[in-house]
Short mmCIF file of C-alpha atoms and ligand atoms in Angstrom, two decimals:
data_model
loop_
_atom_site.label_atom_id
_atom_site.label_comp_id
_atom_site.label_asym_id
_atom_site.label_seq_id
_atom_site.Cartn_x
_atom_site.Cartn_y
_atom_site.Cartn_z
CA PRO A 1 135.81 -45.76 44.89
CA ARG A 2 132.41 -45.51 43.29
CA ASP A 3 132.11 -45.65 39.56
CA TRP A 4 129.19 -43.37 38.90
CA ASP A 5 128.00 -42.69 35.39
CA PRO A 6 128.08 -38.90 35.70
CA PRO A 7 125.18 -37.90 33.39
CA PHE A 8 122.66 -39.90 35.39
CA ASN A 9 121.00 -37.54 37.81
CA ILE A 10 119.75 -39.61 40.73
CA THR A 11 116.49 -38.37 42.20
CA GLY A 12 114.23 -39.48 45.03
CA ASP A 13 112.25 -41.53 42.50
CA HIS A 14 115.23 -43.67 41.57
CA LEU A 15 115.81 -44.42 45.23
CA LEU A 16 112.14 -45.31 45.77
CA ASP A 17 111.43 -42.40 48.12
CA GLY A 18 114.40 -43.06 50.36
CA LEU A 19 113.96 -46.84 50.57
CA LEU A 20 117.31 -47.38 48.84
CA THR A 21 120.65 -45.96 49.81
CA ALA A 22 122.66 -44.14 47.16
CA ASP A 23 125.83 -45.89 48.33
CA PHE A 24 126.09 -48.16 45.29
CA SER A 25 127.59 -47.54 41.91
CA ARG A 26 125.13 -47.48 39.08
CA LYS A 27 127.17 -49.69 36.76
CA SER A 28 127.50 -52.54 39.22
CA CYS A 29 123.74 -52.93 39.54
CA ARG A 30 121.63 -51.10 37.01
CA SER A 31 118.32 -52.44 38.26
CA ARG A 32 118.71 -50.49 41.53
CA TYR A 33 118.41 -47.22 39.68
CA GLU A 34 116.34 -48.20 36.64
CA PHE A 35 113.63 -50.19 38.41
CA ALA A 36 111.40 -47.20 39.22
CA GLY A 37 111.22 -46.22 35.54
CA TYR A 38 109.27 -49.39 34.72
CA TYR A 39 106.49 -49.02 37.23
CA ASN A 40 103.35 -47.02 37.00
CA ASN A 41 102.82 -44.18 39.38
CA ASN A 42 99.61 -45.73 40.63
CA SER A 43 101.49 -47.87 43.11
CA SER A 44 103.97 -45.22 44.17
CA SER A 45 101.30 -44.02 46.57
CA HIS A 46 102.80 -46.66 48.88
CA LYS A 47 105.53 -44.54 50.42
CA PRO A 48 107.94 -46.12 52.89
CA SER A 49 107.56 -44.65 56.38
CA PRO A 50 110.44 -42.57 57.76
CA TYR A 51 110.68 -45.09 60.59
CA LEU A 52 111.15 -47.98 58.15
CA ILE A 53 113.81 -46.01 56.32
CA ALA A 54 115.66 -45.32 59.58
CA LYS A 55 115.54 -49.01 60.50
CA LEU A 56 116.96 -49.97 57.09
CA ARG A 57 119.88 -47.54 57.41
CA LYS A 58 120.58 -48.93 60.88
CA GLN A 59 120.53 -52.49 59.56
CA GLU A 60 122.93 -51.54 56.77
CA SER A 61 125.46 -50.27 59.28
CA LEU A 62 125.08 -53.44 61.38
CA GLN A 63 125.62 -55.62 58.31
CA LYS A 64 128.76 -53.65 57.51
CA ARG A 65 130.12 -53.68 61.07
CA CYS A 66 129.56 -57.41 61.68
CA GLY A 67 129.52 -58.92 58.20
CA PRO A 68 131.96 -61.33 56.57
CA GLY A 69 135.50 -59.98 56.44
CA THR A 70 135.27 -58.05 59.71
CA ALA A 71 137.10 -58.95 62.90
CA ALA A 72 133.75 -59.30 64.63
CA TYR A 73 132.68 -61.92 62.08
CA LYS A 74 135.92 -63.89 62.41
CA ASN A 75 135.50 -63.97 66.16
CA ALA A 76 131.90 -65.04 65.96
CA VAL A 77 132.76 -67.91 63.58
CA ARG A 78 135.62 -68.96 65.82
CA ARG A 79 133.33 -69.03 68.85
CA LEU A 80 130.76 -71.03 66.90
CA ASP A 81 133.51 -73.49 65.95
CA SER A 82 134.63 -73.91 69.52
CA GLY A 83 131.11 -74.14 70.88
CA GLU A 84 131.17 -70.94 72.92
CA SER A 85 127.76 -69.54 73.49
CA VAL A 86 128.47 -66.04 74.72
CA VAL A 87 127.44 -63.12 72.60
CA ASN A 88 130.48 -60.92 72.40
CA GLY A 89 129.91 -57.35 71.32
CA ASP A 90 126.70 -56.59 69.51
CA CYS A 91 127.06 -59.01 66.60
CA ARG A 92 124.53 -61.82 66.42
CA TYR A 93 123.65 -63.68 63.21
CA LEU A 94 120.70 -65.13 61.37
CA VAL A 95 121.61 -67.54 58.58
CA TYR A 96 118.91 -68.30 56.04
CA ILE A 97 119.25 -71.82 54.63
CA SER A 98 118.20 -71.95 51.02
CA TYR A 99 115.81 -74.56 49.75
CA ARG A 100 112.82 -74.93 47.36
CA GLY A 101 111.97 -72.86 44.27
CA LEU A 102 112.94 -69.26 43.70
CA GLY A 103 109.60 -67.73 44.68
CA ASN A 104 109.63 -69.62 47.98
CA ARG A 105 113.22 -68.54 48.57
CA MET A 106 112.50 -64.86 47.94
CA LEU A 107 109.54 -64.84 50.34
CA ALA A 108 111.58 -66.65 52.96
CA ILE A 109 114.53 -64.27 52.56
CA ALA A 110 112.26 -61.23 52.87
CA SER A 111 110.72 -62.68 56.05
CA SER A 112 114.10 -63.62 57.50
CA PHE A 113 115.38 -60.15 56.75
CA LEU A 114 112.49 -58.54 58.60
CA TYR A 115 113.10 -60.85 61.57
CA ALA A 116 116.79 -59.89 61.49
CA VAL A 117 115.85 -56.19 61.54
CA LEU A 118 113.46 -56.72 64.45
CA THR A 119 116.02 -58.61 66.50
CA ASP A 120 119.17 -56.66 65.52
CA ARG A 121 120.81 -59.61 63.81
CA VAL A 122 123.02 -59.72 60.77
CA LEU A 123 121.29 -61.60 57.93
CA LEU A 124 123.45 -63.99 55.94
CA ILE A 125 122.17 -65.99 53.02
CA ASP A 126 123.26 -69.51 52.34
CA GLY A 127 121.89 -68.91 48.90
CA GLY A 128 123.02 -72.03 47.10
CA LYS A 129 125.31 -71.69 44.16
CA ASP A 130 123.44 -69.15 42.10
CA ALA A 131 122.37 -66.43 44.55
CA GLY A 132 125.19 -64.23 43.27
CA ASP A 133 124.04 -64.71 39.65
CA LEU A 134 120.53 -63.59 40.50
CA PHE A 135 120.74 -60.70 42.92
CA CYS A 136 122.99 -57.74 43.56
CA GLU A 137 124.18 -57.20 47.10
CA PRO A 138 121.51 -55.28 49.03
CA PHE A 139 123.78 -53.82 51.74
CA PRO A 140 126.62 -51.45 50.85
CA GLU A 141 130.26 -52.32 51.47
CA THR A 142 129.66 -55.86 52.68
CA THR A 143 128.18 -59.14 51.47
CA TRP A 144 125.05 -60.93 52.56
CA LEU A 145 126.28 -64.25 51.12
CA LEU A 146 127.48 -66.67 53.77
CA PRO A 147 131.13 -67.35 52.95
CA ARG A 148 131.64 -71.01 52.18
CA PRO A 149 134.96 -72.24 53.50
CA GLY A 150 137.08 -74.43 51.20
CA TRP A 151 135.72 -77.91 50.67
CA LEU A 152 137.91 -79.72 53.17
CA SER A 153 137.64 -77.20 55.96
CA PHE A 154 133.94 -76.85 55.26
CA PHE A 155 133.56 -80.53 56.00
CA PHE A 156 134.83 -79.97 59.51
CA SER A 157 133.18 -76.63 60.06
CA PRO A 158 129.97 -76.16 62.04
CA LEU A 159 128.56 -74.53 58.95
CA SER A 160 128.64 -77.96 57.32
CA ARG A 161 125.60 -78.67 59.42
CA LEU A 162 123.70 -76.57 56.94
CA GLN A 163 124.39 -79.17 54.31
CA GLY A 164 121.83 -81.92 54.41
CA TYR A 165 119.80 -80.29 57.14
CA LEU A 166 116.28 -81.33 56.34
CA GLY A 167 114.30 -79.59 58.98
CA GLY A 168 114.78 -82.16 61.70
CA SER A 169 117.57 -81.56 64.16
CA LYS A 170 118.11 -81.97 67.82
CA GLU A 171 119.44 -78.43 67.91
CA SER A 172 116.15 -76.96 66.77
CA LEU A 173 114.09 -74.70 68.97
CA GLY A 174 111.13 -77.06 68.68
CA ASN A 175 113.17 -80.04 69.76
CA LEU A 176 114.70 -78.25 72.73
CA LEU A 177 111.27 -77.19 73.90
CA GLN A 178 109.90 -80.67 73.42
CA THR A 179 112.71 -82.49 75.21
CA GLY A 180 112.80 -80.08 78.12
CA ALA A 181 116.21 -78.57 77.39
CA VAL A 182 114.26 -75.36 77.56
CA THR A 183 111.75 -75.29 80.37
CA MET A 184 108.54 -73.40 80.89
CA SER A 185 108.14 -71.81 84.26
CA ALA A 186 105.80 -73.62 86.61
CA SER A 187 103.98 -70.44 87.55
CA GLY A 188 102.35 -70.46 84.14
CA ASP A 189 103.29 -66.87 83.42
CA GLY A 190 104.71 -67.99 80.12
CA ASN A 191 108.30 -67.54 81.18
CA VAL A 192 110.83 -69.92 79.72
CA SER A 193 114.44 -70.52 80.62
CA TRP A 194 117.29 -72.84 79.73
CA SER A 195 116.92 -76.04 81.75
CA PRO A 196 119.16 -76.57 84.78
CA ALA A 197 121.18 -79.12 82.78
CA SER A 198 122.21 -76.64 80.11
CA ARG A 199 121.67 -73.44 82.09
CA SER A 200 123.28 -71.26 79.45
CA PRO A 201 122.13 -70.67 75.88
CA PRO A 202 123.58 -72.88 73.17
CA PRO A 203 126.03 -71.39 70.62
CA TYR A 204 123.51 -71.89 67.82
CA LEU A 205 119.96 -73.05 67.19
CA TYR A 206 117.88 -74.05 64.19
CA ILE A 207 114.55 -72.41 63.63
CA HIS A 208 112.23 -74.62 61.67
CA LEU A 209 109.32 -72.70 60.12
CA SER A 210 108.28 -74.80 57.21
CA GLY A 211 104.95 -76.30 56.19
CA GLY A 212 104.02 -79.21 58.46
CA TYR A 213 106.14 -77.95 61.36
CA GLY A 214 105.08 -79.02 64.83
CA PHE A 215 103.53 -77.41 67.86
CA HIS A 216 106.88 -76.76 69.54
CA ASP A 217 108.45 -75.18 66.45
CA LYS A 218 105.47 -72.85 66.24
CA LEU A 219 106.27 -71.50 69.71
CA PHE A 220 108.77 -69.35 67.80
CA PHE A 221 105.83 -66.94 67.49
CA CYS A 222 105.67 -66.42 71.28
CA GLY A 223 107.15 -63.51 73.21
CA ALA A 224 108.81 -65.62 75.92
CA GLN A 225 110.60 -67.83 73.40
CA GLN A 226 111.72 -64.75 71.51
CA ARG A 227 113.36 -63.35 74.63
CA LEU A 228 115.30 -66.57 74.99
CA LEU A 229 116.31 -66.70 71.34
CA GLY A 230 117.86 -63.26 71.77
CA GLU A 231 120.58 -64.89 73.87
CA VAL A 232 121.71 -67.26 71.13
CA PRO A 233 124.55 -65.88 68.97
CA TRP A 234 123.76 -67.85 65.79
CA LEU A 235 120.33 -68.81 64.47
CA PHE A 236 119.90 -70.95 61.37
CA MET A 237 116.56 -70.41 59.70
CA TRP A 238 114.92 -73.20 57.75
CA THR A 239 111.80 -71.90 56.06
CA ASP A 240 110.06 -71.74 52.69
CA ASN A 241 107.31 -69.47 53.95
CA TYR A 242 106.30 -65.83 54.00
CA PHE A 243 106.05 -65.76 57.78
CA VAL A 244 105.76 -61.96 58.11
CA PRO A 245 102.08 -62.08 59.17
CA GLY A 246 103.18 -64.38 62.01
CA LEU A 247 105.68 -61.74 63.16
CA PHE A 248 102.84 -59.19 63.33
CA LEU A 249 101.09 -61.65 65.68
CA THR A 250 104.16 -62.07 67.92
CA PRO A 251 103.66 -59.69 70.87
CA PRO A 252 107.16 -58.17 71.18
CA PHE A 253 107.14 -57.27 67.46
CA THR A 254 103.59 -56.04 66.88
CA GLY A 255 104.04 -52.39 67.88
CA GLU A 256 107.37 -52.08 66.12
CA LEU A 257 105.97 -53.52 62.89
CA GLU A 258 102.90 -51.32 63.00
CA ALA A 259 105.22 -48.31 63.27
CA MET A 260 107.42 -49.50 60.41
CA PHE A 261 104.50 -50.34 58.12
CA PRO A 262 101.53 -48.02 58.63
CA GLU A 263 100.19 -49.56 55.41
CA LYS A 264 99.97 -53.27 56.20
CA GLY A 265 99.18 -54.35 52.65
CA ALA A 266 102.52 -53.02 51.38
CA VAL A 267 105.07 -54.90 53.49
CA PHE A 268 106.46 -57.18 50.79
CA TYR A 269 106.11 -54.31 48.32
CA HIS A 270 108.74 -52.40 50.33
CA LEU A 271 110.86 -55.34 51.49
CA GLY A 272 111.00 -56.86 48.02
CA ARG A 273 111.90 -53.55 46.38
CA TYR A 274 114.51 -52.95 49.05
CA LEU A 275 116.20 -56.35 49.02
CA PHE A 276 115.96 -57.77 45.52
CA HIS A 277 117.83 -56.16 42.67
CA PRO A 278 118.36 -58.41 39.68
CA THR A 279 121.97 -58.56 38.49
CA ASN A 280 122.85 -56.77 35.28
CA ALA A 281 122.51 -60.00 33.24
CA VAL A 282 118.99 -60.68 34.53
CA TRP A 283 118.00 -57.03 34.29
CA HIS A 284 119.19 -56.90 30.71
CA ALA A 285 116.95 -59.88 29.90
CA VAL A 286 113.99 -58.19 31.62
CA THR A 287 114.35 -54.78 30.03
CA SER A 288 115.17 -55.95 26.51
CA TYR A 289 112.17 -58.30 26.52
CA TYR A 290 110.02 -55.51 27.88
CA HIS A 291 111.08 -53.05 25.22
CA SER A 292 110.67 -55.52 22.35
CA ASN A 293 107.31 -56.90 23.41
CA LEU A 294 105.45 -54.94 26.05
CA ALA A 295 106.51 -51.31 26.13
CA GLY A 296 104.27 -50.22 23.26
CA ALA A 297 101.05 -51.46 24.81
CA ARG A 298 98.63 -49.15 26.55
CA ARG A 299 97.95 -51.75 29.20
CA ARG A 300 99.67 -55.04 30.06
CA VAL A 301 97.79 -58.08 31.34
CA GLY A 302 99.86 -60.81 32.99
CA LEU A 303 98.58 -64.39 33.17
CA GLN A 304 100.61 -66.67 35.43
CA VAL A 305 99.82 -70.34 34.96
CA ARG A 306 101.35 -72.68 37.51
CA VAL A 307 100.13 -76.27 37.55
CA PHE A 308 101.09 -78.27 40.62
CA GLN A 309 99.51 -81.65 39.86
CA LYS A 310 100.95 -83.56 36.94
CA LYS A 311 97.73 -85.41 36.23
CA GLN A 312 95.64 -82.28 35.97
CA PRO A 313 94.03 -82.02 32.51
CA PRO A 314 95.42 -78.84 30.88
CA GLN A 315 92.10 -78.13 29.20
CA VAL A 316 90.42 -77.69 32.59
CA VAL A 317 93.09 -75.23 33.73
CA LEU A 318 92.77 -73.35 30.44
CA ASP A 319 88.97 -73.17 30.80
CA GLN A 320 89.40 -71.78 34.28
CA LEU A 321 91.88 -69.18 33.06
CA LEU A 322 89.78 -68.07 30.11
CA SER A 323 86.58 -67.90 32.09
CA CYS A 324 88.34 -65.76 34.69
CA VAL A 325 89.67 -63.40 32.02
CA ARG A 326 86.30 -63.17 30.26
CA GLY A 327 84.17 -63.05 33.39
CA GLU A 328 86.20 -60.23 34.93
CA LYS A 329 86.60 -58.52 31.53
CA LEU A 330 90.34 -58.31 32.02
CA VAL A 331 91.19 -58.22 28.32
CA PRO A 332 88.72 -56.02 26.47
CA VAL A 333 88.61 -57.19 22.86
CA THR A 334 87.04 -56.06 19.66
CA GLU A 335 84.26 -58.27 18.41
CA THR A 336 85.47 -58.68 14.86
CA THR A 337 88.91 -59.78 13.85
CA THR A 338 88.77 -57.59 10.76
CA ALA A 339 88.45 -54.48 12.91
CA ALA A 340 91.55 -55.51 14.82
CA ALA A 341 93.38 -56.51 11.68
CA ASN A 342 93.11 -53.02 10.24
CA GLY A 343 93.98 -51.61 13.63
CA SER A 344 90.79 -49.59 13.98
CA ALA A 345 89.23 -50.88 17.16
CA SER A 346 91.88 -52.89 18.92
CA SER A 347 92.17 -52.51 22.64
CA GLY A 348 95.83 -51.56 22.88
CA ASP A 349 96.47 -54.32 25.38
CA ALA A 350 99.34 -56.77 25.44
CA VAL A 351 99.05 -60.15 27.15
CA LEU A 352 102.01 -61.75 28.89
CA VAL A 353 101.71 -65.47 29.68
CA THR A 354 104.17 -67.18 32.01
CA SER A 355 104.16 -70.92 32.45
CA LEU A 356 106.52 -73.86 32.36
CA SER A 357 104.55 -75.10 29.34
CA SER A 358 103.94 -73.39 26.00
CA TRP A 359 100.53 -74.99 25.56
CA TYR A 360 98.61 -72.34 27.52
CA TYR A 361 100.35 -69.57 25.66
CA GLU A 362 99.44 -71.11 22.31
CA ARG A 363 95.78 -71.44 23.29
CA VAL A 364 95.65 -67.87 24.67
CA ARG A 365 97.24 -66.62 21.47
CA GLU A 366 94.62 -68.48 19.41
CA GLU A 367 91.96 -66.82 21.52
CA TYR A 368 93.33 -63.28 21.74
CA GLY A 369 96.24 -63.01 19.32
CA GLY A 370 94.34 -61.24 16.56
CA ARG A 371 92.24 -59.20 18.93
CA VAL A 372 94.69 -57.32 21.11
CA ALA A 373 96.97 -54.77 19.50
CA GLY A 374 99.90 -55.47 21.78
CA GLY A 375 99.92 -59.22 21.02
CA VAL A 376 100.31 -62.27 23.25
CA HIS A 377 103.78 -63.11 24.56
CA GLN A 378 105.60 -65.78 26.49
CA PRO A 379 109.27 -65.24 27.34
CA SER A 380 110.19 -68.91 27.92
CA HIS A 381 108.75 -72.37 28.45
CA GLU A 382 111.15 -74.35 30.52
CA GLY A 383 109.18 -77.59 30.44
CA ARG A 384 109.83 -78.45 34.06
CA GLN A 385 111.21 -77.02 37.24
CA ARG A 386 114.97 -77.49 37.59
CA TRP A 387 117.25 -77.44 40.62
CA ARG A 388 120.61 -75.72 41.01
CA ASP A 389 120.51 -74.41 37.47
CA ALA A 390 121.52 -70.76 37.32
CA ALA A 391 120.25 -70.09 33.79
CA HIS A 392 116.87 -71.58 34.66
CA ASP A 393 116.59 -69.50 37.83
CA MET A 394 117.61 -66.37 35.95
CA ARG A 395 114.76 -66.91 33.49
CA ALA A 396 112.35 -67.51 36.36
CA LEU A 397 113.46 -64.30 38.05
CA SER A 398 113.17 -62.23 34.90
CA GLU A 399 109.63 -63.53 34.38
CA MET A 400 108.63 -62.59 37.91
CA TYR A 401 109.82 -59.06 37.17
CA LEU A 402 108.09 -58.94 33.77
CA LEU A 403 104.84 -60.03 35.42
CA SER A 404 105.30 -57.36 38.06
CA MET A 405 105.50 -54.74 35.31
CA CYS A 406 101.95 -55.59 34.21
CA ASP A 407 98.91 -53.48 35.05
CA VAL A 408 96.58 -56.40 35.68
CA LEU A 409 97.47 -59.86 37.01
CA VAL A 410 95.83 -63.26 37.02
CA THR A 411 97.79 -65.69 39.17
CA SER A 412 97.61 -69.33 40.15
CA GLY A 413 96.59 -69.92 43.75
CA TYR A 414 99.29 -71.28 46.11
CA SER A 415 102.10 -70.17 43.83
CA THR A 416 104.87 -68.16 45.49
CA PHE A 417 106.13 -67.30 41.99
CA GLY A 418 102.93 -65.29 41.49
CA TYR A 419 103.12 -63.82 45.02
CA VAL A 420 106.52 -62.29 44.29
CA ALA A 421 105.22 -60.67 41.08
CA GLN A 422 102.09 -59.22 42.69
CA GLY A 423 104.05 -58.06 45.74
CA LEU A 424 106.70 -56.23 43.76
CA ALA A 425 103.99 -54.66 41.60
CA GLY A 426 101.76 -53.69 44.51
CA LEU A 427 98.82 -55.20 42.60
CA ARG A 428 95.86 -57.18 43.89
CA PRO A 429 95.69 -60.10 41.49
CA TRP A 430 92.77 -62.25 40.41
CA VAL A 431 93.67 -65.61 41.93
CA MET A 432 92.64 -68.94 40.40
CA ALA A 433 91.76 -71.70 42.84
CA ARG A 434 93.91 -74.80 42.88
CA ALA A 435 92.54 -78.30 43.19
CA PRO A 436 93.65 -80.10 46.35
CA MET A 437 96.83 -82.14 45.87
CA TRP A 438 94.99 -85.36 46.55
CA ALA A 439 92.33 -84.79 43.90
CA ASP A 440 92.52 -87.13 40.92
CA ASP A 441 91.32 -84.54 38.58
CA TRP A 442 90.84 -80.85 38.68
CA ARG A 443 87.12 -80.92 39.32
CA GLU A 444 87.37 -83.33 42.18
CA GLY A 445 87.51 -81.36 45.39
CA LEU A 446 86.66 -78.05 43.77
CA ASP A 447 83.32 -76.60 44.62
CA PRO A 448 81.50 -76.25 41.26
CA SER A 449 79.78 -73.13 42.54
CA GLU A 450 83.16 -71.45 43.09
CA PRO A 451 84.07 -68.69 40.65
CA PRO A 452 87.08 -69.41 38.39
CA CYS A 453 89.06 -66.71 40.20
CA ARG A 454 88.75 -64.31 43.11
CA ARG A 455 90.33 -60.93 43.71
CA ALA A 456 92.97 -61.01 46.45
CA ALA A 457 92.39 -58.57 49.30
CA SER A 458 95.89 -57.08 49.01
CA ALA A 459 99.16 -57.43 47.13
CA GLU A 460 100.70 -59.27 50.06
CA PRO A 461 101.85 -62.90 49.75
CA CYS A 462 99.94 -65.48 51.73
CA PHE A 463 101.51 -67.13 54.80
CA HIS A 464 100.60 -70.75 54.10
CA SER A 465 101.20 -72.34 57.48
CA PRO A 466 100.67 -69.90 60.35
CA SER A 467 100.47 -70.88 64.00
CA ALA A 468 96.99 -70.47 65.45
CA TYR A 469 98.31 -70.79 68.99
CA ASP A 470 97.83 -67.78 71.26
CA CYS A 471 100.76 -68.14 73.67
CA ALA A 472 99.34 -65.90 76.41
CA ALA A 473 95.93 -67.54 76.36
CA GLY A 474 97.39 -71.04 75.93
CA ARG A 475 94.91 -72.03 73.22
CA ASP A 476 94.26 -71.78 69.49
CA VAL A 477 92.45 -68.73 68.16
CA GLU A 478 90.73 -67.69 64.94
CA LEU A 479 93.60 -65.90 63.27
CA ASP A 480 91.38 -63.69 61.13
CA LYS A 481 89.61 -62.34 64.22
CA VAL A 482 92.68 -61.12 66.09
CA THR A 483 93.31 -57.86 64.26
CA PRO A 484 91.57 -56.15 61.33
CA TYR A 485 94.68 -56.19 59.13
CA ILE A 486 95.05 -59.98 59.07
CA ARG A 487 92.66 -62.02 56.96
CA ARG A 488 92.34 -65.44 55.40
CA CYS A 489 93.82 -65.85 51.91
CA VAL A 490 91.51 -66.49 48.97
CA ASP A 491 93.64 -69.38 47.74
CA VAL A 492 94.87 -71.17 50.87
CA LYS A 493 92.16 -71.99 53.41
CA CYS A 494 94.33 -72.06 56.52
CA GLY A 495 96.68 -69.31 55.27
CA ILE A 496 96.64 -65.69 56.45
CA LYS A 497 97.73 -62.42 54.89
CA LEU A 498 98.17 -58.77 55.71
CA VAL A 499 95.69 -56.37 54.14
P1 GDP B 1 105.85 -72.07 43.35
O1 GDP B 1 106.30 -73.49 43.36
O2 GDP B 1 104.85 -71.77 42.28
O3 GDP B 1 105.38 -71.62 44.71
O4 GDP B 1 107.10 -71.12 42.97
P2 GDP B 1 108.66 -71.31 43.15
O5 GDP B 1 109.27 -70.16 42.40
O6 GDP B 1 109.03 -71.47 44.57
O7 GDP B 1 109.05 -72.67 42.42
C1 GDP B 1 108.68 -72.89 41.09
C2 GDP B 1 109.89 -72.90 40.17
O8 GDP B 1 109.51 -73.51 38.94
C3 GDP B 1 110.37 -71.51 39.80
O9 GDP B 1 111.29 -70.98 40.68
C4 GDP B 1 110.95 -71.76 38.42
O10 GDP B 1 112.19 -72.38 38.57
C5 GDP B 1 109.97 -72.76 37.84
N1 GDP B 1 108.81 -72.08 37.23
C6 GDP B 1 107.51 -72.19 37.59
N2 GDP B 1 106.72 -71.44 36.79
C7 GDP B 1 107.54 -70.84 35.91
C8 GDP B 1 107.32 -69.91 34.82
O11 GDP B 1 106.21 -69.49 34.52
N3 GDP B 1 108.42 -69.49 34.15
C9 GDP B 1 109.68 -69.92 34.47
N4 GDP B 1 110.73 -69.46 33.77
N5 GDP B 1 109.92 -70.80 35.47
C10 GDP B 1 108.87 -71.24 36.19
#
């Protein structure tokens, strides 16, 4: 039974133009229905295509038919346990293995979900301990969380292979291709098959799509390998990347994706808004902070400061941030503090700073505090990144959402935390360059003639480690020359993004 709050009249707006199903109670997950109320209409011009909507409804029924708790699921787990490789019925699975920070995880989940939709697989999330604290279930009447068997049985279960899997495994696609367990046809027509020794597909395979992955792992983005993967009942996905642009470059998926997303620069915008709904606790933190600090402003400017190198001098990062904000005139200010103090000529802007440190916030407040009517705000300063800490992740998630509610964004290059915010917002941020990891100080390795920030070409996240290999041609290609809707990212030289 659904526990609707009767007075709430659900309209097409609440359901994001048909992106969301109405098959959820409002009380269980307020953010599903309240989200739209916090976003400007300027981005609602990105409407989901009817084809995308149809695919989502189809996926929901697959998740329900084959998900945990069903007879089909029990059978599939039993067959995995006993090493059977046949696909029985139409239930095949894609398990996303969680690792890295929350932004990375959200981009990887969105990409895995799209791959599951394209290949008619059920997506299950091995979300770590706190996935249930962060997100509501996205699919009605089922769960997307991979059930963890009790400790002892887990130890003996094939799913225990997820534990401690660090990207290297003999059961990975890349390894099978490299060792010849999967063979390429001699005729050179790109056909691949299971080698005579194994002949049949294995019961499960790992897909390794993480930065620094090898040539053979990258063959995932080839049509022939995709046909073969379709025969494997369970796939375990190890990735920290937004690999969606790579799927657009994979021949069997290109046409389908173009039909689902006529607007290429709004893929994460739709996937993120479809999949991620903060739980009531997180949503309460987001909306109460918003109402106390940001709602009154005419315009909200979000500054996301993410510093990757410990030895980077903060002053240099601050100078970069401030010169970006000034140079691009992102925060119009009154010239005299007295004018602002008596409220006569203030700009009506509010500034939201997110960072692990409070130092940047304090400096920005010194600079702008008296000169913007809406004030300068920072919701938290966690000091450092923490692992397996639900409260920490909940704060991180609420800050991504608060940033996404801004009208203007400045983000730190390379940061997936910023990508999630810009993607949900549908905003093209101003992106600050990051010094290379090997640089001893910020200036080293940065071209002094570079501007402090550049405008991103779209709201899409950047795919940091794409494969340049053209499987049909058998050679590397210039990825930004293949199709007009894929370009290089402003922040990551070898990265690509949809525009
Ligand atoms: P990335 O490392 O910038 O690509 O982003 P991730 O989200 O993958 O990992 C960074 C993690 O550090 C986040 O998930 C948070 O746990 C933490 N973090 C980084 N910046 C902030 C911030 O501005 N606010 C909060 N609350 N946490 C942050």
